[in-house]
mmCIF file of C-alpha atoms in Angstrom:
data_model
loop_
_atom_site.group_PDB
_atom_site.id
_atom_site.type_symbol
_atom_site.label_atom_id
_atom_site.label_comp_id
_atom_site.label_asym_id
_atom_site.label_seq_id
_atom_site.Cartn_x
_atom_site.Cartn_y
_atom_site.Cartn_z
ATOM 1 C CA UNK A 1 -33.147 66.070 44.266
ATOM 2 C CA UNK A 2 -30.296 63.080 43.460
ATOM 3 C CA UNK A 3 -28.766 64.060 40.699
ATOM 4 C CA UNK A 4 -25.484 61.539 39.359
ATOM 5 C CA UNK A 5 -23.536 62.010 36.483
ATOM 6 C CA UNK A 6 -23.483 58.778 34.068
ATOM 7 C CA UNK A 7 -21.202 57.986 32.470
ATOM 8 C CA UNK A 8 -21.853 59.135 29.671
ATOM 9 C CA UNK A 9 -20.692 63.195 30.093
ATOM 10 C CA UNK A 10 -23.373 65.181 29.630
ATOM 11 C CA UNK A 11 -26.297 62.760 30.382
ATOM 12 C CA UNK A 12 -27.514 63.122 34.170
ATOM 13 C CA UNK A 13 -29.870 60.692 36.463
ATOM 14 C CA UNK A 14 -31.869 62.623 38.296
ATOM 15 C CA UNK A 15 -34.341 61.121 41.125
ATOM 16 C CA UNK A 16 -36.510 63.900 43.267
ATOM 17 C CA UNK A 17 -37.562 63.499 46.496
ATOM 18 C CA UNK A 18 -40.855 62.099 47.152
ATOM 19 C CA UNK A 19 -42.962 63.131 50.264
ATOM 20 C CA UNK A 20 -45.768 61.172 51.089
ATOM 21 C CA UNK A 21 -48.296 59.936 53.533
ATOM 22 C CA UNK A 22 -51.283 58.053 53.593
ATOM 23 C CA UNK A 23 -52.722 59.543 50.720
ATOM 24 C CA UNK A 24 -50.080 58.974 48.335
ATOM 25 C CA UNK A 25 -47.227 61.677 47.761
ATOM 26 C CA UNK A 26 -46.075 64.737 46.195
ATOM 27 C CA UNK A 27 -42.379 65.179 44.831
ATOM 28 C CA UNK A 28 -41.210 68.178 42.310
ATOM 29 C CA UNK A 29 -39.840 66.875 39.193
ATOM 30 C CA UNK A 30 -38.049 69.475 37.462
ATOM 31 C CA UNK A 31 -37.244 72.782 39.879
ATOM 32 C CA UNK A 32 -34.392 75.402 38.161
ATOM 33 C CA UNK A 33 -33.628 76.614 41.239
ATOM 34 C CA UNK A 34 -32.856 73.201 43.239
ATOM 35 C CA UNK A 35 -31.088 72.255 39.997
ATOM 36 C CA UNK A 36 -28.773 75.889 39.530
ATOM 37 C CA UNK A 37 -28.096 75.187 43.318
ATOM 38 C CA UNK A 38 -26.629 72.387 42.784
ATOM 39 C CA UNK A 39 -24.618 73.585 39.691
ATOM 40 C CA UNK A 40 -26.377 71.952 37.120
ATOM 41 C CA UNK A 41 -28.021 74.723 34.033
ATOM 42 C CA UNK A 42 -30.248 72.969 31.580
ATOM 43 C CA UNK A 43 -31.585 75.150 28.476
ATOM 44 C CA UNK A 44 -34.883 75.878 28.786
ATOM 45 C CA UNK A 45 -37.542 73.820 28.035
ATOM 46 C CA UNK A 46 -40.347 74.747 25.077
ATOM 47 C CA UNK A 47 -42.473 71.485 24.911
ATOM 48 C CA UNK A 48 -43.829 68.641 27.115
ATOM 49 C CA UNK A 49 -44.216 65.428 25.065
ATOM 50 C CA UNK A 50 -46.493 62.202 26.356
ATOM 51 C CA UNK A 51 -45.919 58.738 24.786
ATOM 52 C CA UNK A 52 -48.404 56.236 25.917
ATOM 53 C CA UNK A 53 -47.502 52.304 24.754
ATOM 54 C CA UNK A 54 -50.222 49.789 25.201
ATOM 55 C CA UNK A 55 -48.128 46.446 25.378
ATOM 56 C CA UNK A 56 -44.931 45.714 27.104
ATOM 57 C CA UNK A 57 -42.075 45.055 24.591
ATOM 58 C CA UNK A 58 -43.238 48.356 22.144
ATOM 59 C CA UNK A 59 -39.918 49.680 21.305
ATOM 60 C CA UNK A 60 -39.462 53.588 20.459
ATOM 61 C CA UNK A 61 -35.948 54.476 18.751
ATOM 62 C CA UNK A 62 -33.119 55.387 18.541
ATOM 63 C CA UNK A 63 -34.085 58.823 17.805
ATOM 64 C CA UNK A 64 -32.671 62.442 17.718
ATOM 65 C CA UNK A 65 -33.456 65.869 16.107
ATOM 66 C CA UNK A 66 -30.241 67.645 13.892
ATOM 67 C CA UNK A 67 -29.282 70.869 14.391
ATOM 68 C CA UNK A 68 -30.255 73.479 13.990
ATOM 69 C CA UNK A 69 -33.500 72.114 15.491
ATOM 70 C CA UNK A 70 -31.306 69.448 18.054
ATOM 71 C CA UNK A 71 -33.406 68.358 21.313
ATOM 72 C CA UNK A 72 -32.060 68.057 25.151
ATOM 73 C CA UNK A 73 -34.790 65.829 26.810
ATOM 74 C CA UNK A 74 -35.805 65.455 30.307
ATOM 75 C CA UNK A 75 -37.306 61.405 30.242
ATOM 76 C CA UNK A 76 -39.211 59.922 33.126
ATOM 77 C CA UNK A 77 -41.597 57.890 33.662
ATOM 78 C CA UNK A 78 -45.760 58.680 34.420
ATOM 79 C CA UNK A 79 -47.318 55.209 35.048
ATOM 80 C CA UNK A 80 -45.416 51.465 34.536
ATOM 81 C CA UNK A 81 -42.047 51.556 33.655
ATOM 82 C CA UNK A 82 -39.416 51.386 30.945
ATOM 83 C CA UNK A 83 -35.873 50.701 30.241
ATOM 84 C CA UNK A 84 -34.180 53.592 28.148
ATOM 85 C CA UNK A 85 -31.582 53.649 26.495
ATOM 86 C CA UNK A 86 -28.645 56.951 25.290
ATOM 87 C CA UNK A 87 -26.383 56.409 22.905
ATOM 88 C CA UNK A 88 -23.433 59.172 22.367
ATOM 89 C CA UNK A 89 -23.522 60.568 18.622
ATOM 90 C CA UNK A 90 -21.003 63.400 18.703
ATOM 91 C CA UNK A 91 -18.322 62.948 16.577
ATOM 92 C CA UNK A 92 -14.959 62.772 18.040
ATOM 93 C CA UNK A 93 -16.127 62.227 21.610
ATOM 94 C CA UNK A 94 -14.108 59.696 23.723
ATOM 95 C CA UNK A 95 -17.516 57.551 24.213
ATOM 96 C CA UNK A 96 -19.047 58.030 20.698
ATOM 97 C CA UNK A 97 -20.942 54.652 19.829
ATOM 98 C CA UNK A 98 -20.754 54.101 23.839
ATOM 99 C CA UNK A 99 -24.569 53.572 25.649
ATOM 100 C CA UNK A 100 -25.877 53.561 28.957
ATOM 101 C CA UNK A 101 -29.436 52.246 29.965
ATOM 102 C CA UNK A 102 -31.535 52.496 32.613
ATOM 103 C CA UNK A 103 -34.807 51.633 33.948
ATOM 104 C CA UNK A 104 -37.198 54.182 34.475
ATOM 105 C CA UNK A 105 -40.152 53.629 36.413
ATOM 106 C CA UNK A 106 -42.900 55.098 38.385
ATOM 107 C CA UNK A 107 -42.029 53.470 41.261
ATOM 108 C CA UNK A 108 -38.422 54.635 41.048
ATOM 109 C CA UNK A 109 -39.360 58.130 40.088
ATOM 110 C CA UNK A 110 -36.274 58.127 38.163
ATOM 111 C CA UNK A 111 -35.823 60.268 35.040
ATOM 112 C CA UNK A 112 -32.972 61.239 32.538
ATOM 113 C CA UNK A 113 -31.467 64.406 31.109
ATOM 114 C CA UNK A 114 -30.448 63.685 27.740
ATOM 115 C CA UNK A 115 -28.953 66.868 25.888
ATOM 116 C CA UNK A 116 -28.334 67.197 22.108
ATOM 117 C CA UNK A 117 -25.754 65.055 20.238
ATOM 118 C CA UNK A 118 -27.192 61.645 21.739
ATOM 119 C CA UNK A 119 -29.593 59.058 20.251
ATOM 120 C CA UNK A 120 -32.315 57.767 22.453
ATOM 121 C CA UNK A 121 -34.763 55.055 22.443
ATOM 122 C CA UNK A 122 -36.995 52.801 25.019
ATOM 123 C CA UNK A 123 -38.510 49.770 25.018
ATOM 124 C CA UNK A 124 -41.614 48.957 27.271
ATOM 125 C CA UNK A 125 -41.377 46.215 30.247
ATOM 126 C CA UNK A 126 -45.482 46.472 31.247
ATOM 127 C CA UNK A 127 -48.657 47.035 29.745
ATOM 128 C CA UNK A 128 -50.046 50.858 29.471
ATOM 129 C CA UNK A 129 -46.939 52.692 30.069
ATOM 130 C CA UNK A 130 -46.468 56.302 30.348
ATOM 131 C CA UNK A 131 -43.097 57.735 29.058
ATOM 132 C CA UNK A 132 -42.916 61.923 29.623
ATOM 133 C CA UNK A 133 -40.655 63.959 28.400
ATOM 134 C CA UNK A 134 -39.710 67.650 28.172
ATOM 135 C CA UNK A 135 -37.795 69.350 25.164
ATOM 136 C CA UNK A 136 -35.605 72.129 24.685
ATOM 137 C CA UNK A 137 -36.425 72.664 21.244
ATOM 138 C CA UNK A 138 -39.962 72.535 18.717
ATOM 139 C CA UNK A 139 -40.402 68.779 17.097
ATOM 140 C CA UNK A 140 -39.168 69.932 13.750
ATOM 141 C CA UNK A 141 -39.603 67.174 10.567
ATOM 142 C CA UNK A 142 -37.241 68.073 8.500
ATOM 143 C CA UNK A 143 -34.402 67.111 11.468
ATOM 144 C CA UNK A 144 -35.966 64.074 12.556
ATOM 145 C CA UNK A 145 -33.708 61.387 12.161
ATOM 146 C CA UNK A 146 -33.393 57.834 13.555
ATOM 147 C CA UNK A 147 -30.673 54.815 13.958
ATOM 148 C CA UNK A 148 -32.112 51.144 13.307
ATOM 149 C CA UNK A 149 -32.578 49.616 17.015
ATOM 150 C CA UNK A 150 -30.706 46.232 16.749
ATOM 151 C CA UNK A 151 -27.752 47.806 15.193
ATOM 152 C CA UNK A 152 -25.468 48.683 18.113
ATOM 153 C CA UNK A 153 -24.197 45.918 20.538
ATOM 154 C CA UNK A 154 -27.340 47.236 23.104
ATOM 155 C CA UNK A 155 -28.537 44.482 25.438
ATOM 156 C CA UNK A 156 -32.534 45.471 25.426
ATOM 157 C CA UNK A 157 -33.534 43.068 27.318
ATOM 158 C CA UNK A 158 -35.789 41.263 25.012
ATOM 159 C CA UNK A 159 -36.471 37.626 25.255
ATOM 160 C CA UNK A 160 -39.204 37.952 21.862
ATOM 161 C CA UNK A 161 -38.922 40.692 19.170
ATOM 162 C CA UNK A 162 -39.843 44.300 19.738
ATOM 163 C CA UNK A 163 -43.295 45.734 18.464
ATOM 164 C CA UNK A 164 -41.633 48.174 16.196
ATOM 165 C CA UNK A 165 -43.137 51.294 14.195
ATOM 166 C CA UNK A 166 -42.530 51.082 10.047
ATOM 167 C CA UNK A 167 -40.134 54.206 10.728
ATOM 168 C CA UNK A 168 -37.987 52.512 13.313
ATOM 169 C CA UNK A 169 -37.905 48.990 11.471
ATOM 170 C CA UNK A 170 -36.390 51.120 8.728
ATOM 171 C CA UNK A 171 -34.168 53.086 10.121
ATOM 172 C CA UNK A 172 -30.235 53.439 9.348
ATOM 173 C CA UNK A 173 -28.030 51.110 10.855
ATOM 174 C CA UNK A 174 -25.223 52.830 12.640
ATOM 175 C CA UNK A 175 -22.219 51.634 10.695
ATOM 176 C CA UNK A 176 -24.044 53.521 7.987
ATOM 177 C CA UNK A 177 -24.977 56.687 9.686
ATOM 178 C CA UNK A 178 -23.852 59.752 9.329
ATOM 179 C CA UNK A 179 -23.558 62.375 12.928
ATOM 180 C CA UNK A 180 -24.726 65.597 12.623
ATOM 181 C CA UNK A 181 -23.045 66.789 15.890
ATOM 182 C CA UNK A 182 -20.276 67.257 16.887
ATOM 183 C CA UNK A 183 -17.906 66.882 20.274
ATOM 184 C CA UNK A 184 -16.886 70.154 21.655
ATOM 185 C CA UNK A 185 -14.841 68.761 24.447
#
């Protein structure tokens, strides 16, 4: 497995190897030992999470989960592909308000480790895309939060508006939010 630091701390690319042949191929997308060997120790993970979005340009986000129910994700892509996006929200970090995005695909096999204290959203570039994700900690209600879309300088790359849920059209805009993590340098 590839795995690059972004640069973001904390937030990894990770690409596995794919082995194939004429029948297609078979790769391993999340292995602790592969990972431990190469010094990298995620939390363990207690849910798998499947997002399906009909049309390209359906935009999920920014979203996190407080403490003491905060979510690391590992994001990839199942079928089409998507460009997500991580936002730092720990207070007092040298890149908070700083984001990084990336395309995720199935054809690049590409996927994301995202751990707590970041906001993270995606918006869809085909039709019938398949975002999966697993979680480190329960979907909780009372700690879901969100941070309006359009109100960070984040290039989506949208040339029409996004097809947006109620939620996320609603959402606070950042100058106006209020982190619930913290930086522990």
């Amino acid at each position: 497995m590839k795995i690059e630091q972004t640069l973001l701390p904390g937030v990894l690319a990770l690409t596995p190897k794919r082995f194939g042949d004429a029948r297609g191929f078979f790769a391993e997308s999340w292995n602790r030992r592969t990972l431990e060997e190469a010094g990298v120790h995620l939390p363990d993970f207690v849910q798998d999470n499947y997002s399906l979005s009909h049309n390209a340009g359906t935009l999920r986000g920014l979203h996190y989960q407080s403490p003491p129910h905060a979510q690391g994700k590992l994001v990839r892509c199942g079928r089409g592909a998507f460009y997500d996006v991580v936002v730092d929200i720990r207070r007092g970090s040298p890149t908070y308000g700083k984001w990084i995005g990336y395309k995720l695909s199935f054809e690049n096999a590409l996927q994301l480790w995202i751990p707590p204290g970041f906001l993270h959203g995606f918006v869809t570039l085909r039709f019938d895309t398949e975002i999966l994700y697993k979680c480190t900690d329960h979907y909780a209600p009372d700690c879901d939060g969100g941070v309006r879309w359009d109100s960070l300088d984040i290039d989506w790359g949208l040339e029409e508006p996004p097809i947006l849920s109620e939620k996320d059209a609603g959402a606070v805009a950042f100058a106006d939010f209020e982190s619930p993590f913290e930086w522990e340098g």
